[in-house]
Structures are given as C-alpha cells and as structure tokens.
Short mmCIF file of C-alpha atoms and ligand atoms in Angstrom, two decimals:
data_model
loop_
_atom_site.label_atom_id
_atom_site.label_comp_id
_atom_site.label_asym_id
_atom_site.label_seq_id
_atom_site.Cartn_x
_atom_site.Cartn_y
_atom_site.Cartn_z
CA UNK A 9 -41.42 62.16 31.07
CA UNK A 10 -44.24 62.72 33.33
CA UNK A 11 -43.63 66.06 33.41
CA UNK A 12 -43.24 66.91 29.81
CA UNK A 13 -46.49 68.07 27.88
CA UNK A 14 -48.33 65.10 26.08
CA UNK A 15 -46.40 63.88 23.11
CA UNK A 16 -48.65 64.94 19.75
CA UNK A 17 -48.26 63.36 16.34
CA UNK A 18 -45.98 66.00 14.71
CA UNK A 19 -43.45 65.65 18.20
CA UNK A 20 -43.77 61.96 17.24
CA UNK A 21 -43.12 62.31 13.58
CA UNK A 22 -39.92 64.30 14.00
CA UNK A 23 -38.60 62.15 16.84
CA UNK A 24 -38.81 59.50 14.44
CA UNK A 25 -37.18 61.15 11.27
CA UNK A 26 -34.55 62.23 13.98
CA UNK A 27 -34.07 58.89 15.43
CA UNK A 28 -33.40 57.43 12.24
CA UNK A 29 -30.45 59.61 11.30
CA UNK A 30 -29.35 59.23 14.82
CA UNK A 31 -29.32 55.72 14.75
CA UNK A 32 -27.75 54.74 11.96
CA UNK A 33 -24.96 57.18 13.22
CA UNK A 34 -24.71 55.56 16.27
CA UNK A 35 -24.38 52.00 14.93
CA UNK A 36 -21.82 53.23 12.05
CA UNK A 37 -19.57 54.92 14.90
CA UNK A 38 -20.00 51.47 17.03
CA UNK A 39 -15.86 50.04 16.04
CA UNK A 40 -16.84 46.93 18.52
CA UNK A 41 -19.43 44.59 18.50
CA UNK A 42 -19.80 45.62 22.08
CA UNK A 43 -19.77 49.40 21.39
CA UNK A 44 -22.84 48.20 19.17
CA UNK A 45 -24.51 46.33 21.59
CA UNK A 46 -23.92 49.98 23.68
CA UNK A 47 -25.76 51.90 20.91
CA UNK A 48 -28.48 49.39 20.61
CA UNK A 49 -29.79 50.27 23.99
CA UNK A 50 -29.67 54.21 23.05
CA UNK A 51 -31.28 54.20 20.33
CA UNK A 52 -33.75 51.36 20.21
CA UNK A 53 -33.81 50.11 24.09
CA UNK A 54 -36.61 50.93 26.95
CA UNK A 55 -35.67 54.16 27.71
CA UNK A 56 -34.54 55.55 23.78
CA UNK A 57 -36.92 58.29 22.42
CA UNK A 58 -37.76 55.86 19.66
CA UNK A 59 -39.25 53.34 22.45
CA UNK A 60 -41.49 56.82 24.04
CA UNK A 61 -42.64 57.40 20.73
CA UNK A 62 -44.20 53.56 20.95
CA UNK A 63 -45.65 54.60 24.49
CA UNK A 64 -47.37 57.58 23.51
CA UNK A 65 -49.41 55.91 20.78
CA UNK A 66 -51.07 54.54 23.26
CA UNK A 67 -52.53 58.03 24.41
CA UNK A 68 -53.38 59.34 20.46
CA UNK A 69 -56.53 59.26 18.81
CA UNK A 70 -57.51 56.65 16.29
CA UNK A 71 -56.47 58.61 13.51
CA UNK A 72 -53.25 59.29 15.05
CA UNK A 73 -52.31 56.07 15.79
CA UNK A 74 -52.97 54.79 12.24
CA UNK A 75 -50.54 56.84 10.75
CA UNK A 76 -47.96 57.10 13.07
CA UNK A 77 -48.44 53.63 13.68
CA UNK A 78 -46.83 53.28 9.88
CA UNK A 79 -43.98 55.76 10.80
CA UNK A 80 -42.87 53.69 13.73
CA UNK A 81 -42.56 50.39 12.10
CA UNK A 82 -40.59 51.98 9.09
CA UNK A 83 -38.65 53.54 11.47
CA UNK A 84 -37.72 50.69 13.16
CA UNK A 85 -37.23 48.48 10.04
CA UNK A 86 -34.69 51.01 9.22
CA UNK A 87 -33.12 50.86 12.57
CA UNK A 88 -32.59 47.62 12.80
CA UNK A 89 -31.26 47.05 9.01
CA UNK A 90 -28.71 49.63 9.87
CA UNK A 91 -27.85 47.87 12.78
CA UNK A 92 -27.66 43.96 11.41
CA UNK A 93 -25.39 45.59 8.33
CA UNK A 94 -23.10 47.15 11.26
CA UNK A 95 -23.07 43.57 13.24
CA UNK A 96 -22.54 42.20 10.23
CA UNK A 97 -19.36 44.36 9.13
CA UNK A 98 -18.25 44.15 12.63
CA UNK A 99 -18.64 40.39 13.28
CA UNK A 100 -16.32 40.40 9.83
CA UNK A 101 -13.64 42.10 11.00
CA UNK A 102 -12.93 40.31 13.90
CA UNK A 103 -13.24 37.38 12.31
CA UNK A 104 -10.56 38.31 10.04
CA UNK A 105 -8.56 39.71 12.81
CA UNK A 106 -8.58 36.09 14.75
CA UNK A 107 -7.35 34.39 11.60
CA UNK A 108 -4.50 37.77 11.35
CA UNK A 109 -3.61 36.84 14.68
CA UNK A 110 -3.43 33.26 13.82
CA UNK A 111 -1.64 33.34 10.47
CA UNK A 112 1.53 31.44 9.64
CA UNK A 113 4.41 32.43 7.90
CA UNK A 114 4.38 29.45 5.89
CA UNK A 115 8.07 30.71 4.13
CA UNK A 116 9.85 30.42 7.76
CA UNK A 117 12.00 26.93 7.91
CA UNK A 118 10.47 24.19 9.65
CA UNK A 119 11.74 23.20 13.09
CA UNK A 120 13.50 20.10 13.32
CA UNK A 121 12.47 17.21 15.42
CA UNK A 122 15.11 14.66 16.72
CA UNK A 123 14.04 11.41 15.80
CA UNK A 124 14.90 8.86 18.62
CA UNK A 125 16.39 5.62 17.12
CA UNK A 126 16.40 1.89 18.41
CA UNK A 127 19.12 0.35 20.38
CA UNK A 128 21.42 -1.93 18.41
CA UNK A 129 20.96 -4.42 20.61
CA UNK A 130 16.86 -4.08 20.12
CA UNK A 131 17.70 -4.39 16.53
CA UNK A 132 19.59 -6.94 16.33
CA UNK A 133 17.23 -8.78 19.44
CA UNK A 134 14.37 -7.97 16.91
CA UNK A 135 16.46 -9.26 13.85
CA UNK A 136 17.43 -12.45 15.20
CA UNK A 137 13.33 -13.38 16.93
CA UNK A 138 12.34 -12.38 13.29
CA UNK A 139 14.13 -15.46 11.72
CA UNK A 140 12.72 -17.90 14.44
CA UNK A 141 8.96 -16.60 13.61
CA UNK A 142 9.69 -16.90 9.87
CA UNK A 143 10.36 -20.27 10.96
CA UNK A 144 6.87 -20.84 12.52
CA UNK A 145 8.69 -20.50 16.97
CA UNK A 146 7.16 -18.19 19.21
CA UNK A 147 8.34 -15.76 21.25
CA UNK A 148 8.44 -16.53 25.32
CA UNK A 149 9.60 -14.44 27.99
CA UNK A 150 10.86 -15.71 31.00
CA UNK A 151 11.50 -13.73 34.61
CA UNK A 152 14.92 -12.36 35.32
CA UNK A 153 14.59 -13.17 38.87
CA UNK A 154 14.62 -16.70 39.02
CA UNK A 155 14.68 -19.66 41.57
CA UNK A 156 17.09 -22.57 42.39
CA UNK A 157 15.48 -24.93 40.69
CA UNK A 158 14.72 -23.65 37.39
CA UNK A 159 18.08 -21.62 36.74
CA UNK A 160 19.70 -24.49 37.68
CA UNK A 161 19.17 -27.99 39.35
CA UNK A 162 16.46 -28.07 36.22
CA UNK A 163 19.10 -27.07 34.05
CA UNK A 164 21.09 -30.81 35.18
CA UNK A 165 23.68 -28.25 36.88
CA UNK A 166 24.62 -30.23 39.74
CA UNK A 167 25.39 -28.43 43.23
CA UNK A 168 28.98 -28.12 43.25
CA UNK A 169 29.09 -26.62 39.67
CA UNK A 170 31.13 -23.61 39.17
CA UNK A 171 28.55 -21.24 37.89
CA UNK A 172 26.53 -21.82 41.08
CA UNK A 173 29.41 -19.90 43.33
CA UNK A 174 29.09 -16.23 44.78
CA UNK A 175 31.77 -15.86 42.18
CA UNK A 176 29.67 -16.53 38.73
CA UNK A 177 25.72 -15.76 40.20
CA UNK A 178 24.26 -12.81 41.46
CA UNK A 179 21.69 -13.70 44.03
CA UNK A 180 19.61 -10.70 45.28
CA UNK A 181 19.10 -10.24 49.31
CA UNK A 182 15.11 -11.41 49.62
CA UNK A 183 14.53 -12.59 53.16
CA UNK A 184 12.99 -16.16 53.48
CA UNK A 185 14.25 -16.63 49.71
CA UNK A 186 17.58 -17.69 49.67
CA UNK A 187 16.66 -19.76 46.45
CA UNK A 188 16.52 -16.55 44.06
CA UNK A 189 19.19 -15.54 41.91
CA UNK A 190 19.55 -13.50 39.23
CA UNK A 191 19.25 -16.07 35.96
CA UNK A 192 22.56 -17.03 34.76
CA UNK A 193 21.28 -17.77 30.93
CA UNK A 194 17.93 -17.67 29.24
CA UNK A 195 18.18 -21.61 29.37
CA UNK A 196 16.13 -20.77 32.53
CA UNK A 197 13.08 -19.95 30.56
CA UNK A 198 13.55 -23.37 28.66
CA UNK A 199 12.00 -25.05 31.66
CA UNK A 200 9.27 -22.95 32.61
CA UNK A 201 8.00 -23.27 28.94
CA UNK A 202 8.52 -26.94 29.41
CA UNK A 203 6.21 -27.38 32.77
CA UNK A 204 3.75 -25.16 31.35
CA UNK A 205 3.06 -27.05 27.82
CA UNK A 206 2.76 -30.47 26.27
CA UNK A 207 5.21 -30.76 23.35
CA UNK A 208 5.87 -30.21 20.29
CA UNK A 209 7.34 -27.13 21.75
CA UNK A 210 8.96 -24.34 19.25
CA UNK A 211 10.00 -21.07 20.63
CA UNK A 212 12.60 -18.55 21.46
CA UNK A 213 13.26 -16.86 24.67
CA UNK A 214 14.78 -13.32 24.30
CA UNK A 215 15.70 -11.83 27.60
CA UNK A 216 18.50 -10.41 30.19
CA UNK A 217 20.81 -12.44 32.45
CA UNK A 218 23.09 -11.19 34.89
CA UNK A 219 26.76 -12.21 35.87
CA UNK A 220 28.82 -11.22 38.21
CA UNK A 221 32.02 -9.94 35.69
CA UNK A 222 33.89 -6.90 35.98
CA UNK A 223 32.73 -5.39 32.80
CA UNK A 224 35.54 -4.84 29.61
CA UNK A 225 35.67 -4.72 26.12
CA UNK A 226 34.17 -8.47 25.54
CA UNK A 227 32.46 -8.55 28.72
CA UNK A 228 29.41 -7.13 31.07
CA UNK A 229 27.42 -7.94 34.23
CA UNK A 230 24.18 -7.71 32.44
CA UNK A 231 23.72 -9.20 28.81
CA UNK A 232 20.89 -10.14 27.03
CA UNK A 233 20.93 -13.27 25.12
CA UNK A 234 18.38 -15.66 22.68
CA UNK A 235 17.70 -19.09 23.30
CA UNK A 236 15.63 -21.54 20.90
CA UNK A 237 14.17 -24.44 22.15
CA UNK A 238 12.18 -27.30 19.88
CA UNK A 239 10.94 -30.44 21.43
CA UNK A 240 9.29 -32.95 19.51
CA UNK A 241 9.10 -36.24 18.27
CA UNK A 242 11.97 -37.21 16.18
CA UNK A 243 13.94 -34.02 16.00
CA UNK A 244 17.60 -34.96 15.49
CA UNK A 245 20.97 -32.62 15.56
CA UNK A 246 20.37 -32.05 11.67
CA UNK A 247 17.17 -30.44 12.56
CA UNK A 248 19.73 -28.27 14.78
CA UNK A 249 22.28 -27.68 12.35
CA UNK A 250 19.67 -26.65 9.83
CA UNK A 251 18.46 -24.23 12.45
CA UNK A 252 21.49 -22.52 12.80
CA UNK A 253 22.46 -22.69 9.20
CA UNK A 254 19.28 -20.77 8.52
CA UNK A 255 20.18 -18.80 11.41
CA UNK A 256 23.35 -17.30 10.25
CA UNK A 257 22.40 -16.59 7.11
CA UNK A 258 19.73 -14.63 7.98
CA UNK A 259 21.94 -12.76 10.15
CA UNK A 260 25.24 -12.69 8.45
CA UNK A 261 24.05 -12.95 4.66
CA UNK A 262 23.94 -16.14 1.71
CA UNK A 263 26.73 -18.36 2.03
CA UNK A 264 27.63 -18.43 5.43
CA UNK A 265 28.70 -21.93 6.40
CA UNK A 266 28.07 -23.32 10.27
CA UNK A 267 30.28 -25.64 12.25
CA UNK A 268 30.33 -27.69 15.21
CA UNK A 269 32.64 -28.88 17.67
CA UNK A 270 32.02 -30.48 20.35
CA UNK A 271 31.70 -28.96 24.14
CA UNK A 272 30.15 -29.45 27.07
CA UNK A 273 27.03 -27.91 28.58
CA UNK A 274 25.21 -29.88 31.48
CA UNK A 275 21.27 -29.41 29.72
CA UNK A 276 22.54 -31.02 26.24
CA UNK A 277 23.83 -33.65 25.38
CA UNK A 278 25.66 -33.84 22.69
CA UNK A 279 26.76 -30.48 23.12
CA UNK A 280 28.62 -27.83 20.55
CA UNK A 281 30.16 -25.01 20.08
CA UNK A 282 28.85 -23.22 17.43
CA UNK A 283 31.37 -21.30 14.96
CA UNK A 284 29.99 -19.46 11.69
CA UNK A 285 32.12 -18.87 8.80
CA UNK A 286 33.57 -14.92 8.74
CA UNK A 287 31.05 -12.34 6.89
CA UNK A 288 33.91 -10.22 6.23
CA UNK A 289 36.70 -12.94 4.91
CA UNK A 290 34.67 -16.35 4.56
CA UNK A 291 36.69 -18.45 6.13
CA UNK A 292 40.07 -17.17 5.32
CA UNK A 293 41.09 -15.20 8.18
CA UNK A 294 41.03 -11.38 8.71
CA UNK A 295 40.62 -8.62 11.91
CA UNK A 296 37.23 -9.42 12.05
CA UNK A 297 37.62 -13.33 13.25
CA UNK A 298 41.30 -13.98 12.77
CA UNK A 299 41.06 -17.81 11.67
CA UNK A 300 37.91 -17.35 9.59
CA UNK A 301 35.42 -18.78 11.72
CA UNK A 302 33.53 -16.61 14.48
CA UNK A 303 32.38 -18.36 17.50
CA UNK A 304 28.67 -17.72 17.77
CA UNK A 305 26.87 -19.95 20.44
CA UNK A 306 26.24 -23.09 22.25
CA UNK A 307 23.80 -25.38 21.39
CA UNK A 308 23.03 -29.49 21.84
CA UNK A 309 20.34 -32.18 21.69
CA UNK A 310 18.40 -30.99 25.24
CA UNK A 311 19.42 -33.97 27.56
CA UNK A 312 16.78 -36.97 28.45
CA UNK A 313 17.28 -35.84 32.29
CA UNK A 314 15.85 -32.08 31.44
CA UNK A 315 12.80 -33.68 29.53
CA UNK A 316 12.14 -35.73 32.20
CA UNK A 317 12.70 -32.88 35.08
CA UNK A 318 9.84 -30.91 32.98
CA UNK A 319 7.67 -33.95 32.89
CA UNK A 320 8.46 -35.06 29.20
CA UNK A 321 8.91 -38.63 28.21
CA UNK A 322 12.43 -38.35 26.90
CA UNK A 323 11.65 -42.25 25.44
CA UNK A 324 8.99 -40.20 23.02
CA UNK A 325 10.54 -36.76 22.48
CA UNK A 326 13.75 -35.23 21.76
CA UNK A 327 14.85 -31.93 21.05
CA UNK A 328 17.22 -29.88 20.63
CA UNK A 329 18.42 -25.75 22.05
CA UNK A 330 20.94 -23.09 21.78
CA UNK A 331 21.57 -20.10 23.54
CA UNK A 332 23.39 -17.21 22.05
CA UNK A 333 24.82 -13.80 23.16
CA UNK A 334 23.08 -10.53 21.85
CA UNK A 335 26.29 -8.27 22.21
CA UNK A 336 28.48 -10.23 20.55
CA UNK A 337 26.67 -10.63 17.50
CA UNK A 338 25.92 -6.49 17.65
CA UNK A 339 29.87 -6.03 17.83
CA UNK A 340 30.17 -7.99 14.57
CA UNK A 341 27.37 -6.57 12.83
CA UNK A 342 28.02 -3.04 13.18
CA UNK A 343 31.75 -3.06 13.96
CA UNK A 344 31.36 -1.66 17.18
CA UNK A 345 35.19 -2.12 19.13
CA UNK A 346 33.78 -2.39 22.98
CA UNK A 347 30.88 -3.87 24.28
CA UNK A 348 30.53 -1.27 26.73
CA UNK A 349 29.74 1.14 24.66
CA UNK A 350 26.37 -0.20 24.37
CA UNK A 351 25.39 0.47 27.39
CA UNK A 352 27.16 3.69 27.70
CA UNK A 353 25.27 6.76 27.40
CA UNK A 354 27.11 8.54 24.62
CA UNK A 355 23.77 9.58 22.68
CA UNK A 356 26.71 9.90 19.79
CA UNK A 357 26.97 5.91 19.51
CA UNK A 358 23.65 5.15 19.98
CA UNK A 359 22.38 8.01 17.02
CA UNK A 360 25.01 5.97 14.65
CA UNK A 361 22.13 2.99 14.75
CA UNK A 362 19.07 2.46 12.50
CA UNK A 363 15.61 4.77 13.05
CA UNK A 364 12.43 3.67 14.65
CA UNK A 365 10.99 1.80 11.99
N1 DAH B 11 23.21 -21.07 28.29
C1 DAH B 11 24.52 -21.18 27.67
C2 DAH B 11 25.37 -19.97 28.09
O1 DAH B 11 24.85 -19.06 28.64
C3 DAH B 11 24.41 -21.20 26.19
C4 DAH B 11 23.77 -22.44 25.71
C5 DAH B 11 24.54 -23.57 25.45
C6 DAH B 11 22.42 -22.55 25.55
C7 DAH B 11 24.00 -24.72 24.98
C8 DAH B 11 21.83 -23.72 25.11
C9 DAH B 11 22.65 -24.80 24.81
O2 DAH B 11 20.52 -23.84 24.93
O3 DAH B 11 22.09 -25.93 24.35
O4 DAH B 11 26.52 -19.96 27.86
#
C-alpha cells in the first residue's frame, strides 16, 4: 500500500459502495459458520479494503474526514447486519441439522428388555420372614462357617451324636481350626443371638446350611432353612402352636390346620414334628401329601440346658423354636417335582417364578 498513490475521498467513497455489495456477497455465499468466519476477515478484517479506507482518514483533510467519516460507519453498519443475519441463518441450520441427526423414529417397535425375576426360594425365604415381622420378630443372620461350640455342644448335641460324624458335617480344611464346620442347621444362629442379648428375644434366622448328602429329588448338600426363636417369660408350647398355626396359614392359605407329634431334637424339649394339613386335599389324602398331612418342620420348648449354655436363667425364661426347610416348602408351593432343579441353571425354570417386585 505504500506504494500506491494517496487514497482521496472519491477512491474512498467507491471502495466503500463496492465493499458493501461485496460483502454482503461474501457472507450470503458463506454455507458454514466457518466459511463465514473466513469472509469476515476479507471483508471487514486488518488487511480488507474496507479496514484501508479507515487508515487513510487519518491522512484527509478536515472536511474529508467528516464526510467520509459518515460513509464508513454506514458502511460498516451494513456490513455487519449482513453478516449477524448470515450467522444467524447459519447457526439455524445446524441447529436443525443436530436435532435431524438426532431424531427418532418414534413409529419403530420398542426393544424389549428381559426382566430378571427372583428365585423361588428368595420368594418364598421373603414370604415366610414376612409373617414373623407381621408378628413383631426380627430378622438375624448368623455365619455359615461356624465353630464347635455353637453348631453344636451349644446346641445340647453331645459328642458322640450322629450328625457330628465326617458322614453328616462338612468341616472346611482351616489350619489351627479344627473346630469349624460348615453349620448343620440355622439352630446355630439361635445361640449367638442368645449370648449377644438379654431376653425377651423374638426373631428369625434365615440362612444356608450345608450337609454332606448326595443330592436327589428330596435332597441337597446346601439348603437354606428358617428358624424362629422366642424367649421370654412365660411362653408355653401354645404360644408355639399358635406360631405355627399363624405360620401355615400365611403360607398355605385360611384353614390350614397344624399338628404335632412328638420327636426328638437334643435343643428342645418337648420336641415335635410339625405336620400341616394338605393345601391341595385338606386332610383327605391326594399326590400332593398322600395321607393329608404334609410334614413341615421341627420345633419344641428350647431346653433349660441351652438357656443356661447362653447365660439365661432357664428358672425365669422359657421359650420356644423351630427350624424349617426352604426347599421343601418351594416344592409344595409351586409344584416343582425335584429339588434340584432349583439350583440348576435352566434359566427356563427359574423365568416360570414371580418378577422383581
Ligand atoms: N434344626 C433342625 C433340623 O435341621 C430343625 C429344628 C428342630 C429346629 C427343632 C428347631 C427345633 O429350632 O426346635 O432338622
């Protein structure tokens, strides 16, 4: 520019009146907001003849300068409308373009989700700890690797009983701890909610125990089973009975009738085994239960030796427990033929059960 001739006010006016039509050319042809950008700098940046038209006021007389000075700023008013009404068109279209690019075809079918679905034996573990905290118990857990003492000496199970052998227990290979097996019943957790409160004690102890069996269509090495323990003063078997009356109800529907024979378990005393009348044939006989009664559980008035092993004054408080198997009552309540299909993996069976609720 150095070397052009000085700029005079007519060179000035038609740069303008050209940079104008140039200008808003530029922007319209700009199809990006980046092509725009581009064009900005050619027609209104440093180096664009509008911006040497600025300069060379600078070097024009007074006179000049006042009326050019009035050129330039229309000019550039006009510029930069023309170029905010591009940005503005442009900026529109690719907004519309994202939301294109994101639209959904909201005719196309939905994909299906698999829903997952409890376990039987969850519901029915749920079902039956649902009763007992209508009833006012609370739930306890207990450890499934237990000790000696509290799976069994506790227990009143005397050394030489049977279901202390390598045959019945599973005892699991920790060195320095040959006092750990595998607990044999949920009675286990009895004790340890025994030593760690003062009666009255109400609560039920869902959980796992492990036996050695060969597993078949009534049997497996791993079960899970409930037990209900209430010690207080003055509880009597008809508090039990009542218990399990409200029990099988709950479970098996109105009507259902309990009964009690006797048997023998070494932490009660009395002891019984529990039958419930059949939900299918009440009482008359069918597939289901064959004489009309369905054996359901042990139970018993917890034995003065037991209170006194947790530290209770068996003089003051009584009580009374029962234990019951969680795969049996699943068989009966949904009709299922073999307990090992419960712990198959046959996603079949298992979709057969209630949803996640
Ligand atoms: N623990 C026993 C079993 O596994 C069941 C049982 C019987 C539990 C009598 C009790 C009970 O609490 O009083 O076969």
């Amino acid at each position: 520019m150095l070397d052009s001739p000085p700029m005079d006010a007519s060179d000035a006016l038609r740069i303008l009146d050209e940079e104008e039509g140039r200008g808003a050319q530029a922007f319209r042809a700009a199809t990006t907001l980046d092509e725009l950008e581009a064009a900005q700098v050619t027609v209104l940046g440093r180096k664009a003849p509008f911006s040497e038209v600025q300069r060379a006021l600078g070097a024009m007389s007074e006179e000049d300068r006042r009326s050019l000075g009035k050129a330039v700023n229309e000019t550039r008013s006009a510029l930069e409308a023309a170029l905010a009404g591009r940005r503005a068109e442009l900026e529109g279209e690719a907004e519309t373009a994202l939301l294109e690019a994101d639209l959904v075809d909201l005719t196309l079918p939905g994909r299906r989700l698999r829903e997952g679905s409890l376990h039987p034996l969850t519901l029915v573990e749920n079902e039956i700890v649902d009763v007992f905290m209508r009833l006012g118990f609370t739930v306890v857990e207990g450890p499934e690797v237990e000790d000696d003492w509290h799976n069994f000496q506790a227990l009143n199970i005397p050394p030489d009983h049977p279901a202390r052998t390598m045959k019945d227990s599973i005892y699991p290979s920790v060195p320095g701890r040959p006092d750990l097996v595998l607990r044999t019943e949920t009675s286990a957790a009895q004790i340890r909610t025994m030593q760690s409160q003062e009666p009255p004690v109400y609560v039920v102890h869902p959980g796992r125990v492990y036996r050695r069996e060969t597993p078949d269509a009534t049997h497996l090495p791993v079960f899970h089973q409930v037990e209900c323990l209430a010690v207080d003063e003055g509880i009597t078997f008809a508090d039990l009975k009542g218990t399990l009356e409200a029990m099988a109800r709950a479970l098996f529907g109105e009507g259902r009738r309990v009964r009690l024979a006797p048997s023998f378990f070494p932490f009660v005393e009395p002891g019984a085994q529990v039958e419930v009348s059949c939900f299918k044939c009440d009482g008359v006989g069918c597939v289901v239960c064959g004489n009309g009664w369905i054996e359901m559980l042990g139970a018993g008035m917890v034995h003065p030796v037991v209170l006194e092993n947790c530290g209770y004054d068996s003089e003051r408080y009584t009580g009374f427990a029962f234990g019951m198997g969680i795969e049996r009552v699943a068989l009966l309540r949904y009709g299922i033929p073999d307990m090992r299909l419960l712990v198959d993996t046959d996603a079949r069976v298992l979709a057969q059960f209630g949803a996640v609720a």
